[in-house]
Amino acid sequence: MNSVSSPNPKYHIEEGRFSIQHMKRKGITAMPRPHSHELTELYYLTEGERVYFVDERVVTVHKGELILIQGRELHATASSEIAEFERVLINYDPELLPSLLRKESKWFHNRRYRLFRLTLREQDEVQSLLNRMLDECRLQRAYYEISVVTLFAELMILLQRSESTSQTGGTKHPLHHLVTDVATYIREHYREALTLEETAGHFFISPSYLSRVFHRLTGFHFREYIVHIRIREAERLLAGSVGKIQEIASAVGFEHLSHFNKTFKKSTGLTPLQYRKEVKSQPSSPFKG
């Protein structure tokens, strides 16, 4: 179903396995919450600048750059100093592509995203392909869905060819480096009784400043991010081990089993035991191992 009544319509084809949307906005904007989705995300910035928090890093996406994000990867976007931006967003099922083009795993390597810094020629080609996809969705002529998927395959070929010039991503703003370092610090110490004050002291900044910039760039409050990391690690252990629930709760930093059970269910909608049973019943589950 297409959201054509919206000023920024989002077009869905292939029974929801592919969507595309063009959007232009002015002013400071940010996602209200970090989010994830089943489909792979492709985000091409035609104007402006956006700040992504993905794979526990702060990444600045500039005009003419394209970022791919794996399905299920939690991420958020926010404005940089350049408030106005224009972008095209695609969410897609990699299975729509011919087998020779299903190389997202090689693109991502050990990271959960890939940033492509395109040449001016590549930018023109990408923009042309995206415009044609949007036109096909808007006009909905005969065989338009096949045409969109074919054009998308062309786009993936272009990215494969430009892979040698792509980057796993970096940041230029000192504040982005700071938040990335704080996120890394939390990942390394999440089993401990981390506090905002202790962490701020480690980085020689005030707790209030850390709290403010961390939330602005990641979408998480400080304590909330610690819980997110603990629950994500608990999911991994529940899916890939036979350890007792009590042992797993302790291993990821929870002192009390009841608190762990309550927090885990609030985050996932399932108790730890229910989660383990559900994942174990799905041999191809991406959470295993």
CSV table of N, CA and C in Angstrom, one decimal, residues 14 18 45 149 185 192 248:
chain,number,residue,atom,x,y,z
A,14,GLU,N,6.3,-5.1,-4.3
A,14,GLU,CA,6.7,-6.5,-4.0
A,14,GLU,C,6.2,-6.9,-2.6
A,18,PHE,N,9.9,-4.0,-0.6
A,18,PHE,CA,10.7,-2.8,-1.1
A,18,PHE,C,9.9,-1.6,-0.9
A,45,LEU,N,21.8,10.9,0.5
A,45,LEU,CA,21.6,12.3,0.9
A,45,LEU,C,21.9,13.1,-0.3
A,149,VAL,N,12.5,-2.8,-9.6
A,149,VAL,CA,13.4,-3.8,-9.1
A,149,VAL,C,14.6,-3.9,-10.0
A,185,TYR,N,33.1,2.9,25.3
A,185,TYR,CA,33.4,2.7,26.8
A,185,TYR,C,32.3,2.0,27.5
A,192,GLU,N,29.6,-3.7,34.5
A,192,GLU,CA,29.9,-3.0,35.7
A,192,GLU,C,28.8,-2.1,36.1
A,248,ILE,N,23.1,-15.9,33.2
A,248,ILE,CA,23.1,-14.9,32.1
A,248,ILE,C,22.8,-13.5,32.6
